[in-house]
Amino acid sequence: MSSTPRNCRVGVDIGGTFTDIALDIDGTLHSTKILTDYTAPERAILKGVKAVADMAGIALSEIGILIHGTTLATNALIERRGAKTAFVTTEGFRDVLEMRTENRFEQYDLNISLPPALIARADRFVVRERIDAAGKVLLDLDNASVATVVEKVAAGGYESVAIGFIHAYANGAHEIAVRDAIVKRLPGLSVSISSEVSPQMREFERFNTVCANAYVKPAIKSYLDRLVVSLKDIGVRCPVFMIHSGGGIVSVESASEFPVRLVESGPAGGAIFAADIARQYGLDTVLSFDMGGTTAKICLIENQVPKTAKTFEVARTYRFRKGSGMPISIPVVEMVEIGAGGGSIASVDAMRQIRVGPHSAASEPGPACYQRGGKNPTVTDADLILGKLDPANFAGGAIPLSVEASRQAMSDDIGAVIGLDPEASAYGTCEMVDENMANAGRVHTVENGKNISDFTMITFGGAGPLHAARLCEKMGISTFLVPPGAGVGSAIGFLKAPFGYESVRSAVFSLSNFEYLEANRLLQAMKAEALGFVEGGLDTGSPVIERTLFMRYAGQGWDIPVPLADDNFDPASAETIAASFEKEYERFFGRAIEGLDIEIVSWSVKASSPLPPVERVASVAEGNVVRPGKTRRLFEASQGAYLEAGIHERTGLKSGDVIKGPAVIVERETSTVLTSSFKAIVQHDGCLLATRI
């Protein structure tokens, strides 16, 4: 062990199947993948941190910081595995969670089935109260109805309570009073209120967000408390921080109180990882593709910055259509996420068609080939049968895979039902999951007004490089990059994330009568809130402040983001703001509208540490084609046949080396499959740049 102080930072990403650990020590990376422990997720972290410390030859006490992100909250929402939760709302609004916005995400489907509400109707209670959109009390809180609800909550044996009242974003006094009444009667009960979790207008999104926060809060808080104690017990004395869904770093205490902000924390790390690669390569139109064991995530990165939003959807249930998922109203790195990972279970539906996901075999019991009790066929089983995986070298040989177990699972659940052999069943499974992901990518880019074929894909995650080439064939993308450490890409992204926080609030201001002093007070309060999270964290210099207004013409139902300089408003600001809005409106819709008043609907203030400069990667001249030392049979979907594919160890490749498909480039945490339509050139930094032949 070295006694010299070193810069040791650890990134930890808990996924539905694997827990990824990345240790950066003075610029040298050490990483590993450990099966996620659902009973006590912190156990996998402890095991993985010890493993990478041993690889690096350091003591655990030398670790200077640990940054953690997880999809545990996301998976709990997708799979509906959360706390027994009650929802308390304003009388007359009990059914908002089921009525949704009354929009039909598929207009002509007469048998449309809406996703079920997160909180069942029997667990939703009402109190008499009313506040208007300006925050004025129209009907005082009825103490008798509050007392009745408190007793119902006590009798129901709930683990958590969500409170969401109409217009509480403008005045949260009634929510606070009901929370106090519940906590007084039931000390220690977890309670979340919408005016703190998501102080934004639009009751369906706000109610759903506070319900989601309450639903996952007990489990996430218990887990984080155990994690901090367990790390100290093994000698890790460093601060522990969390990645939130917007891509910044916050304290464990903040994450415990608002765990809904962790819903996209793991995927956000992946987007940061891809954005860093995009900066190094000077790429302005990038599609980030992250496929793990449970889910696949697709994010657009434009001008080397991940696309962000203040609302997103978890688990779209209908052909990835917008509106068919669970809306979460928090600042987030915008992406589409589907239940399509290595552990996603394949089955046959009533129409005798193969379907994949959203249910996952996860790490317990895992895919059938893991030989840990799993009997259902999964994408990993299909990949193994088709030759994409080496049964003796999966996860560096830590998990031996059984081809026979995979074939048996495919035969039992797919082949026996629709009369296919295991190979054909595996082919159908992979084609279905690849088409699902390709369709999700197409929908996401179209929703953002983009042409997907114009993008370069950056792929990572344990299963991403396995499926990237086929996805590119389906989506018409001609180039993809596989960075070093791709198998633990999100964990590496955590180490590159800024320390930051975004405060978002709804408050309607008309520009025709702009109350600039009140607007200044609002922005100062939001700035203080955001800086409170940043200044208590890492010492990374002066924070960068970004302000965004969400604006619309009066009478419109939706708004657009308008960036704003960080300065105070004055009597002339309304004209400047209006000009900025019209410029953005023209960019979105082609032309501005004359004669209509303009409104500011919501406000965002983001404080973050500055990003360090990156060194641009120079282009590499194409060198010699590397001949493989060995081959194996690899199924090529575009040709519907097995081909002999070259097997290459990534650690043995050097800058300029060319690998032509069909080939598999193997490394400890993942493998890159090149179909016969692609070749890869090794770059100076170790990236694999794959292009169409």
XYZ file of C-alpha atoms in Angstrom:
693
model
C 0.000 0.000 0.000
C 1.249 3.482 -0.836
C 1.604 6.133 1.876
C 1.639 8.965 -0.666
C -1.661 10.937 -0.776
C -3.437 10.273 -4.044
C -6.603 11.442 -5.747
C -8.856 8.416 -5.242
C -12.500 8.693 -6.287
C -15.094 5.935 -6.553
C -18.271 5.894 -8.649
C -20.932 3.324 -7.777
C -23.965 2.524 -9.942
C -26.573 0.061 -8.680
C -28.600 -1.400 -11.519
C -31.353 -3.949 -11.549
C -28.914 -6.774 -12.299
C -25.371 -5.552 -11.696
C -23.710 -3.088 -9.354
C -20.909 -1.292 -11.215
C -17.858 0.088 -9.394
C -15.302 2.440 -10.989
C -12.218 3.677 -9.116
C -10.243 6.552 -10.600
C -6.832 6.888 -8.950
C -4.690 9.666 -10.399
C -6.321 9.123 -13.810
C -5.977 5.323 -13.849
C -9.263 3.405 -13.932
C -10.063 0.165 -12.114
C -13.553 -1.316 -12.360
C -15.680 -4.351 -11.616
C -19.283 -5.615 -11.817
C -21.005 -7.366 -8.895
C -24.466 -8.946 -8.974
C -26.935 -6.597 -7.261
C -28.128 -7.788 -3.857
C -31.824 -6.935 -3.591
C -32.073 -7.892 0.081
C -29.281 -5.491 1.054
C -27.969 -3.531 -1.966
C -25.134 -2.062 0.074
C -23.495 -5.499 0.339
C -22.662 -5.498 -3.369
C -21.147 -2.015 -3.008
C -18.943 -3.073 -0.107
C -17.776 -6.133 -2.029
C -17.090 -4.111 -5.179
C -15.277 -1.262 -3.394
C -12.990 -3.770 -1.692
C -12.327 -5.451 -5.052
C -11.297 -2.272 -6.899
C -9.210 -1.085 -3.934
C -7.340 -4.386 -4.060
C -6.854 -4.013 -7.831
C -5.383 -0.533 -7.316
C -3.324 -1.562 -4.298
C -4.731 1.089 -1.979
C -6.233 1.060 1.486
C -9.958 1.777 1.788
C -9.113 4.782 3.950
C -7.360 6.383 0.947
C -10.644 6.797 -0.963
C -11.367 10.524 -0.991
C -14.948 10.594 -2.227
C -17.671 8.121 -3.196
C -20.365 9.194 -5.671
C -23.367 6.934 -5.998
C -26.302 6.588 -8.362
C -28.908 3.898 -8.654
C -31.846 2.633 -10.679
C -33.389 1.054 -7.577
C -36.025 3.798 -7.397
C -36.718 3.558 -11.133
C -37.072 -0.211 -11.034
C -39.331 -0.020 -7.973
C -41.697 2.252 -9.927
C -41.558 0.184 -13.131
C -42.149 -3.073 -11.294
C -44.502 -1.549 -8.666
C -42.361 -2.692 -5.729
C -42.627 0.090 -3.161
C -43.988 0.971 0.254
C -47.648 0.724 1.218
C -48.556 4.347 0.556
C -51.546 6.581 1.259
C -52.362 9.730 -0.712
C -54.122 12.711 0.891
C -55.579 15.347 -1.422
C -58.180 18.096 -1.717
C -61.829 17.020 -1.558
C -63.088 16.485 -5.117
C -59.683 15.558 -6.532
C -59.351 11.988 -5.309
C -59.469 10.560 -8.845
C -56.951 12.860 -10.549
C -54.389 10.033 -10.587
C -56.771 7.908 -12.694
C -58.368 10.676 -14.770
C -54.857 11.813 -15.735
C -55.010 14.705 -18.229
C -57.912 13.112 -20.164
C -55.692 13.007 -23.244
C -55.638 9.812 -25.297
C -52.103 8.806 -26.217
C -53.614 6.617 -28.986
C -56.608 8.430 -30.427
C -58.078 5.601 -32.504
C -57.594 2.656 -30.155
C -61.102 1.917 -28.902
C -59.768 -0.580 -26.381
C -57.122 1.720 -24.963
C -55.933 0.713 -21.514
C -54.557 3.450 -19.281
C -51.696 2.626 -16.915
C -53.032 1.967 -13.401
C -52.547 4.690 -10.794
C -49.533 4.211 -8.536
C -51.768 4.553 -5.451
C -55.003 2.528 -5.486
C -58.276 4.411 -4.927
C -58.884 2.699 -1.598
C -55.639 4.240 -0.337
C -56.536 7.801 -1.358
C -58.187 10.151 1.176
C -59.540 13.701 0.998
C -59.765 16.724 3.285
C -61.797 19.899 2.897
C -59.618 22.868 1.916
C -59.055 25.089 -1.118
C -56.350 27.493 -2.281
C -56.470 29.401 -5.567
C -53.762 29.666 -8.223
C -52.375 32.846 -6.643
C -51.935 31.142 -3.271
C -54.967 32.776 -1.611
C -56.961 30.622 0.821
C -60.518 30.178 -0.458
C -61.579 27.515 2.067
C -59.807 27.091 5.390
C -58.408 23.681 6.253
C -61.165 21.646 7.916
C -59.632 20.214 11.079
C -62.370 17.608 11.516
C -61.706 16.072 8.100
C -57.971 16.174 8.807
C -58.484 14.287 12.070
C -60.590 11.685 10.267
C -57.923 11.143 7.616
C -55.168 10.892 10.224
C -57.070 8.088 11.982
C -57.636 6.278 8.671
C -53.921 6.474 7.940
C -53.141 5.139 11.414
C -55.605 2.262 11.006
C -54.352 1.400 7.512
C -50.846 0.420 8.533
C -49.226 2.610 5.895
C -45.453 2.900 5.580
C -45.550 6.237 3.798
C -47.939 9.115 3.033
C -48.047 11.526 0.082
C -49.887 14.846 0.389
C -50.892 16.849 -2.680
C -53.398 19.731 -2.582
C -54.699 21.881 -5.414
C -52.422 24.889 -6.049
C -50.081 23.933 -3.206
C -47.179 25.038 -5.431
C -48.352 28.607 -4.772
C -49.036 28.113 -1.038
C -48.022 24.956 0.810
C -49.394 25.969 4.232
C -52.248 23.434 4.225
C -49.960 20.588 3.162
C -47.549 21.446 5.976
C -50.399 21.539 8.521
C -51.654 18.087 7.492
C -48.112 16.697 7.561
C -47.668 18.052 11.088
C -50.945 16.439 12.172
C -49.940 13.055 10.749
C -46.440 13.137 12.246
C -47.822 14.207 15.650
C -50.139 11.187 15.669
C -47.664 8.816 13.971
C -44.081 9.883 14.808
C -41.525 8.445 12.442
C -43.967 7.865 9.580
C -42.534 8.916 6.205
C -44.504 11.886 4.789
C -43.924 13.728 1.500
C -45.659 16.959 0.440
C -45.948 18.196 -3.137
C -45.024 21.812 -2.314
C -41.537 20.582 -1.379
C -41.115 17.631 -3.746
C -42.407 19.309 -6.917
C -43.672 22.905 -6.514
C -44.935 23.072 -10.097
C -48.356 23.628 -11.655
C -50.390 20.852 -13.358
C -51.930 18.750 -10.634
C -51.716 15.324 -12.293
C -47.957 15.512 -12.779
C -47.401 17.057 -9.337
C -49.644 14.545 -7.543
C -48.003 11.623 -9.323
C -44.537 12.931 -8.438
C -45.231 13.277 -4.718
C -46.838 9.812 -4.736
C -43.743 8.373 -6.406
C -41.518 10.088 -3.832
C -43.526 8.646 -0.944
C -43.716 5.228 -2.615
C -39.931 4.751 -2.774
C -38.868 6.909 0.197
C -38.854 4.328 3.052
C -36.783 1.795 1.135
C -34.332 4.334 -0.309
C -33.835 6.147 3.015
C -33.264 2.881 4.871
C -30.819 1.760 2.212
C -28.804 5.004 2.225
C -28.599 5.039 6.034
C -27.280 1.474 6.019
C -24.831 2.258 3.219
C -23.165 5.157 5.038
C -22.769 3.131 8.240
C -21.523 0.025 6.402
C -18.879 2.001 4.487
C -17.539 3.473 7.715
C -17.468 0.016 9.274
C -15.076 -1.308 6.593
C -12.842 1.762 6.747
C -14.245 4.052 4.021
C -14.338 7.376 5.855
C -14.845 9.677 2.884
C -17.950 11.772 2.139
C -20.731 9.990 0.216
C -22.727 11.916 -2.390
C -25.560 10.995 -4.736
C -26.198 11.722 -8.407
C -29.688 13.127 -8.966
C -31.810 12.848 -12.090
C -30.672 16.226 -13.405
C -27.077 15.012 -13.547
C -25.684 16.880 -10.529
C -24.333 15.731 -7.173
C -26.233 16.201 -3.892
C -25.814 15.059 -0.315
C -27.102 11.739 0.986
C -29.418 13.627 3.352
C -31.108 15.474 0.473
C -31.391 12.265 -1.535
C -33.048 10.495 1.421
C -35.680 13.204 1.723
C -36.394 13.508 -2.008
C -35.617 10.055 -3.464
C -37.809 10.707 -6.508
C -34.908 12.867 -7.688
C -32.881 9.663 -7.886
C -35.315 8.032 -10.328
C -33.025 8.679 -13.292
C -29.761 9.006 -11.359
C -28.022 5.976 -12.854
C -29.024 6.814 -16.427
C -28.072 10.479 -15.826
C -24.536 9.314 -15.072
C -24.505 7.485 -18.383
C -25.594 10.616 -20.235
C -22.807 12.589 -18.528
C -20.340 9.877 -19.573
C -21.522 10.068 -23.199
C -21.469 13.889 -23.170
C -17.853 13.832 -21.967
C -16.917 11.533 -24.866
C -18.821 13.814 -27.247
C -16.780 16.792 -25.987
C -13.522 14.901 -26.530
C -14.506 13.999 -30.107
C -16.228 17.286 -30.981
C -19.553 15.566 -31.738
C -22.664 17.786 -31.666
C -25.382 15.231 -32.497
C -25.073 12.150 -30.321
C -27.475 9.387 -29.356
C -26.496 7.927 -25.989
C -27.470 4.243 -25.749
C -27.153 2.570 -22.356
C -28.348 -1.026 -22.019
C -27.904 -2.771 -18.704
C -29.396 -5.834 -17.115
C -32.899 -4.494 -16.512
C -33.499 -1.411 -18.679
C -32.294 0.379 -21.798
C -31.926 4.157 -21.857
C -31.692 6.467 -24.882
C -30.754 10.144 -24.571
C -30.102 12.900 -27.110
C -26.894 14.894 -26.595
C -26.761 18.049 -28.677
C -23.851 20.489 -28.716
C -22.176 18.134 -26.218
C -24.842 18.714 -23.551
C -27.490 16.122 -22.555
C -31.025 17.254 -23.293
C -32.887 18.179 -20.111
C -36.511 18.700 -19.112
C -38.598 19.477 -16.028
C -40.967 16.540 -16.581
C -40.421 13.022 -17.871
C -42.185 9.671 -18.005
C -41.239 6.363 -16.448
C -42.335 3.068 -18.043
C -44.244 4.043 -21.167
C -46.653 1.163 -21.672
C -47.991 1.715 -25.190
C -45.463 1.573 -28.027
C -43.385 4.226 -26.233
C -46.096 6.809 -26.892
C -45.820 10.044 -24.961
C -48.536 10.100 -22.306
C -48.654 6.344 -21.750
C -46.170 6.348 -18.880
C -45.913 7.576 -15.321
C -45.153 11.331 -15.317
C -42.529 12.600 -12.886
C -42.274 16.374 -12.534
C -38.655 17.068 -11.528
C -35.564 18.417 -13.318
C -34.131 15.530 -15.312
C -31.754 14.525 -18.067
C -34.408 13.757 -20.659
C -34.360 10.234 -22.032
C -36.636 7.393 -22.974
C -36.302 4.315 -20.801
C -37.821 0.909 -21.471
C -37.792 -2.473 -19.767
C -35.304 -3.981 -22.213
C -32.102 -5.231 -20.619
C -30.065 -8.391 -20.503
C -32.322 -9.803 -17.800
C -35.604 -8.857 -19.501
C -37.858 -11.910 -19.708
C -39.143 -13.198 -23.059
C -42.615 -14.707 -23.341
C -45.360 -15.458 -25.884
C -48.532 -13.344 -25.800
C -52.122 -14.230 -26.687
C -51.409 -13.454 -30.356
C -48.589 -16.051 -30.326
C -45.991 -13.296 -30.717
C -42.727 -13.061 -28.788
C -42.668 -10.219 -26.255
C -39.718 -9.031 -24.171
C -39.966 -7.230 -20.794
C -40.750 -5.171 -18.876
C -40.340 -7.828 -16.174
C -36.760 -8.803 -15.484
C -35.038 -11.799 -13.955
C -32.670 -9.191 -12.444
C -29.856 -10.618 -10.308
C -32.161 -12.791 -8.227
C -32.705 -15.371 -9.616
C -31.130 -13.999 -12.785
C -31.263 -15.344 -16.364
C -31.493 -19.108 -16.741
C -27.878 -19.314 -17.890
C -26.651 -17.927 -14.540
C -27.744 -21.221 -12.916
C -29.026 -19.373 -9.855
C -32.603 -20.624 -9.990
C -33.920 -18.608 -12.950
C -36.115 -20.615 -15.330
C -37.439 -17.907 -17.652
C -35.688 -17.131 -20.945
C -34.083 -13.690 -21.080
C -32.195 -11.504 -23.543
C -28.912 -12.699 -22.019
C -29.953 -16.289 -22.684
C -30.703 -15.372 -26.295
C -27.364 -13.560 -26.664
C -25.563 -16.618 -25.322
C -27.310 -19.026 -27.726
C -26.560 -16.734 -30.685
C -22.842 -16.602 -29.896
C -22.593 -13.013 -28.635
C -21.334 -14.147 -25.223
C -18.554 -16.516 -24.199
C -19.951 -18.864 -21.533
C -16.514 -19.228 -19.911
C -15.590 -15.514 -19.935
C -18.711 -13.645 -18.812
C -17.934 -10.858 -16.298
C -14.290 -11.845 -16.561
C -15.136 -15.455 -15.827
C -16.761 -14.620 -12.489
C -20.140 -15.968 -13.646
C -19.943 -19.189 -15.699
C -22.879 -19.438 -18.094
C -24.780 -22.566 -19.118
C -25.753 -22.757 -22.781
C -27.896 -25.801 -22.049
C -29.875 -23.940 -19.381
C -30.527 -21.133 -21.871
C -31.630 -23.573 -24.575
C -33.945 -25.340 -22.136
C -35.567 -22.071 -21.029
C -36.048 -20.946 -24.638
C -37.497 -24.321 -25.552
C -39.905 -24.449 -22.588
C -41.312 -20.906 -22.691
C -40.975 -19.932 -26.377
C -40.311 -22.908 -28.613
C -42.889 -25.264 -27.085
C -45.595 -22.594 -27.418
C -45.052 -21.506 -31.037
C -43.091 -24.448 -32.458
C -39.566 -23.024 -32.752
C -36.198 -24.517 -31.933
C -34.026 -22.743 -29.293
C -31.965 -20.901 -31.935
C -35.034 -19.517 -33.696
C -36.559 -18.581 -30.324
C -33.356 -16.749 -29.376
C -33.290 -14.984 -32.759
C -36.897 -13.857 -32.300
C -36.158 -12.639 -28.783
C -33.155 -10.569 -29.856
C -34.936 -9.142 -32.883
C -37.907 -8.159 -30.731
C -35.809 -6.424 -28.077
C -33.667 -4.711 -30.725
C -36.766 -3.521 -32.578
C -38.269 -2.256 -29.314
C -35.152 -0.231 -28.597
C -34.821 1.011 -32.177
C -38.462 2.094 -32.136
C -37.936 3.891 -28.824
C -34.983 5.734 -30.350
C -36.978 6.702 -33.442
C -39.898 7.972 -31.355
C -37.605 9.964 -29.057
C -35.818 11.711 -31.911
C -39.039 12.405 -33.818
C -40.615 13.917 -30.689
C -37.656 16.289 -30.616
C -37.923 17.099 -34.323
C -34.713 15.304 -35.295
C -33.627 12.754 -37.906
C -32.095 9.785 -36.114
C -29.807 8.866 -39.012
C -27.911 12.152 -38.459
C -26.683 11.010 -35.045
C -23.575 9.197 -33.857
C -24.314 6.559 -31.234
C -22.221 6.329 -28.068
C -22.991 3.010 -26.427
C -22.175 1.560 -23.028
C -23.618 -0.581 -20.249
C -23.068 -4.306 -19.932
C -25.365 -5.128 -22.872
C -25.181 -1.924 -24.947
C -22.150 -2.813 -27.109
C -23.623 -6.282 -27.716
C -26.671 -4.802 -29.435
C -25.356 -1.483 -30.817
C -24.459 -2.645 -34.325
C -27.857 -4.242 -34.935
C -29.622 -1.157 -33.568
C -27.605 1.060 -35.889
C -28.631 -1.148 -38.820
C -32.283 -0.780 -37.843
C -32.121 2.978 -37.202
C -29.941 3.907 -40.182
C -27.067 5.164 -38.021
C -23.685 4.786 -39.699
C -21.291 5.345 -36.770
C -21.069 4.279 -33.147
C -18.443 4.654 -30.423
C -17.652 2.229 -27.604
C -15.549 4.063 -24.971
C -13.050 2.388 -22.649
C -14.844 1.197 -19.516
C -18.141 1.032 -21.416
C -19.393 -1.816 -19.238
C -19.392 0.519 -16.220
C -20.064 3.738 -18.155
C -22.599 5.235 -15.750
C -20.273 4.751 -12.767
C -17.493 6.534 -14.689
C -19.966 9.295 -15.565
C -20.575 9.922 -11.861
C -16.906 10.847 -11.503
C -17.300 13.452 -14.247
C -20.544 14.991 -12.939
C -20.694 18.531 -11.570
C -21.780 19.183 -8.030
C -25.114 20.911 -8.621
C -28.796 21.353 -7.939
C -31.742 22.808 -9.837
C -34.616 24.611 -8.137
C -37.871 24.644 -10.140
C -41.071 26.472 -9.179
C -44.295 27.569 -10.837
C -45.394 31.191 -10.528
C -47.351 32.952 -13.291
C -46.167 36.443 -14.261
C -47.653 38.435 -17.138
C -45.217 40.591 -19.121
C -47.917 43.196 -19.750
C -47.896 43.935 -16.020
C -44.532 42.547 -14.988
C -43.946 42.685 -11.229
C -40.187 42.756 -11.448
C -39.536 43.226 -7.718
C -41.590 40.130 -6.867
C -39.828 38.236 -9.658
C -36.445 39.229 -8.191
C -37.487 37.963 -4.761
C -38.579 34.648 -6.256
C -35.344 34.164 -8.189
C -33.191 35.128 -5.199
C -34.984 32.567 -3.029
C -34.502 29.883 -5.691
C -30.842 30.845 -6.136
C -30.291 30.584 -2.385
C -31.945 27.153 -2.378
C -29.771 25.876 -5.225
C -26.566 27.340 -3.774
C -27.389 25.801 -0.406
C -26.925 22.375 -1.961
C -23.811 23.317 -3.936
C -21.829 25.359 -1.412
C -22.121 22.640 1.201
C -20.423 20.146 -1.081
C -17.281 19.878 -3.134
C -14.670 22.610 -3.273
C -14.704 23.149 -7.011
C -14.541 26.921 -7.333
C -17.299 29.431 -8.005
C -20.626 27.805 -9.002
C -22.094 28.411 -12.434
C -25.629 29.832 -12.269
C -28.114 29.060 -15.064
C -31.616 30.525 -15.126
C -34.436 29.394 -17.386
C -37.941 30.787 -17.804
C -40.739 28.564 -19.074
C -42.997 30.832 -21.119
C -46.046 30.871 -23.368
C -48.543 33.169 -25.020
C -51.522 33.848 -22.770
C -54.148 31.179 -23.391
C -51.746 28.508 -24.586
C -51.664 25.169 -22.782
C -47.926 24.507 -22.863
C -44.682 26.437 -22.518
C -41.166 26.582 -23.954
C -37.820 27.097 -22.162
C -36.150 30.495 -22.524
C -32.590 30.924 -21.177
C -31.984 34.049 -19.094
C -28.814 35.868 -18.054
C -27.996 35.893 -14.339
C -28.896 39.473 -13.439
C -31.671 41.288 -11.579
C -34.861 42.467 -13.272
C -35.684 46.158 -13.639
C -38.646 48.075 -15.145
C -37.264 47.540 -18.671
C -36.793 43.777 -18.287
C -40.235 42.849 -19.626
C -39.297 44.027 -23.103
C -35.990 42.113 -23.041
C -37.688 38.940 -21.825
C -40.361 39.231 -24.511
C -37.703 39.537 -27.230
C -35.926 36.437 -25.915
C -39.188 34.509 -25.842
C -40.125 35.461 -29.411
C -36.672 34.430 -30.636
C -37.055 30.988 -29.011
C -40.658 30.682 -30.189
C -39.588 31.319 -33.772
C -36.892 28.682 -33.399
C -39.455 26.151 -32.174
C -42.428 27.006 -34.399
C -41.184 29.126 -37.296
C -42.785 32.476 -36.447
C -43.926 34.547 -33.488
C -47.555 35.640 -32.922
C -48.351 39.340 -32.806
C -50.786 41.010 -30.420
C -50.850 38.378 -27.643
C -49.724 38.860 -24.076
C -46.807 36.707 -22.922
C -46.631 34.816 -19.619
C -43.856 33.321 -17.516
C -45.287 30.086 -16.100
C -42.388 28.371 -14.323
C -38.875 29.266 -13.224
C -35.649 27.296 -12.970
C -32.392 28.218 -11.249
C -29.521 25.762 -11.528
C -26.251 26.095 -9.627
C -23.382 23.761 -10.502
C -19.624 23.474 -10.346
C -17.834 24.342 -13.617
C -16.897 21.497 -15.944
C -13.151 20.970 -16.337
C -11.722 21.391 -19.847
C -11.256 18.242 -21.926
C -8.459 17.330 -24.274
C -9.693 16.810 -27.830
C -8.928 13.408 -29.345
C -7.131 13.611 -32.686
C -8.360 11.456 -35.539
C -6.546 8.169 -36.159
C -5.313 6.973 -39.516
C -6.601 3.550 -40.452
C -3.908 0.950 -39.816
C -3.662 -2.757 -40.450
C -6.594 -5.143 -40.219
C -6.108 -7.330 -37.136
C -6.433 -11.032 -37.742
C -8.236 -12.905 -34.978
C -6.464 -15.547 -32.946
C -9.667 -17.565 -32.659
C -13.229 -17.586 -33.959
C -16.677 -18.732 -32.892
C -20.119 -19.041 -34.471
C -22.066 -15.790 -34.296
C -25.633 -15.404 -35.543
C -26.074 -12.473 -37.922
C -29.664 -11.263 -37.912
C -29.453 -9.367 -41.208
C -28.467 -12.590 -42.992
C -30.465 -14.994 -40.824
C -27.506 -17.354 -40.449
C -24.520 -18.215 -38.287
C -21.159 -16.845 -39.468
C -17.619 -17.412 -38.241
C -16.731 -14.325 -36.212
C -13.252 -13.288 -35.119
C -12.699 -12.973 -31.365
C -10.442 -10.109 -30.227
C -9.255 -9.164 -26.731
C -9.723 -5.421 -26.361
C -6.714 -5.119 -24.064
C -4.506 -6.459 -26.847
C -5.536 -3.829 -29.411
C -3.550 -0.670 -30.123
C -4.276 2.689 -31.715
C -5.031 2.429 -35.440
C -5.897 -1.278 -35.382
C -8.834 -2.205 -37.622
C -11.301 -4.994 -36.830
C -13.774 -6.016 -39.504
C -17.073 -7.706 -38.757
C -18.332 -10.223 -38.120
C -16.332 -10.003 -34.910
C -16.644 -9.852 -31.138
C -14.289 -7.597 -29.159
C -14.254 -8.882 -25.595
C -13.353 -7.200 -22.308
C -14.088 -7.857 -18.649
C -17.371 -5.964 -18.275
C -18.909 -6.197 -21.773
C -18.342 -7.293 -25.381
C -18.710 -5.330 -28.605
C -20.395 -7.211 -31.451
C -19.554 -6.045 -34.966
C -21.853 -7.317 -37.686
C -20.445 -7.878 -41.169
C -21.604 -4.387 -42.186
C -19.272 -2.651 -39.669
C -15.575 -2.202 -39.050
C -13.977 -0.679 -35.947
C -10.840 1.460 -35.669
C -9.120 1.769 -32.281
C -8.641 5.444 -31.347
C -5.798 7.089 -29.406
C -7.823 7.061 -26.168
C -8.885 3.430 -26.599
C -12.374 4.121 -27.988
C -13.679 1.775 -30.647
C -14.981 3.839 -33.570
C -17.293 1.585 -35.606
C -18.413 2.698 -39.059
C -20.377 1.157 -41.910
C -18.244 -0.691 -44.427
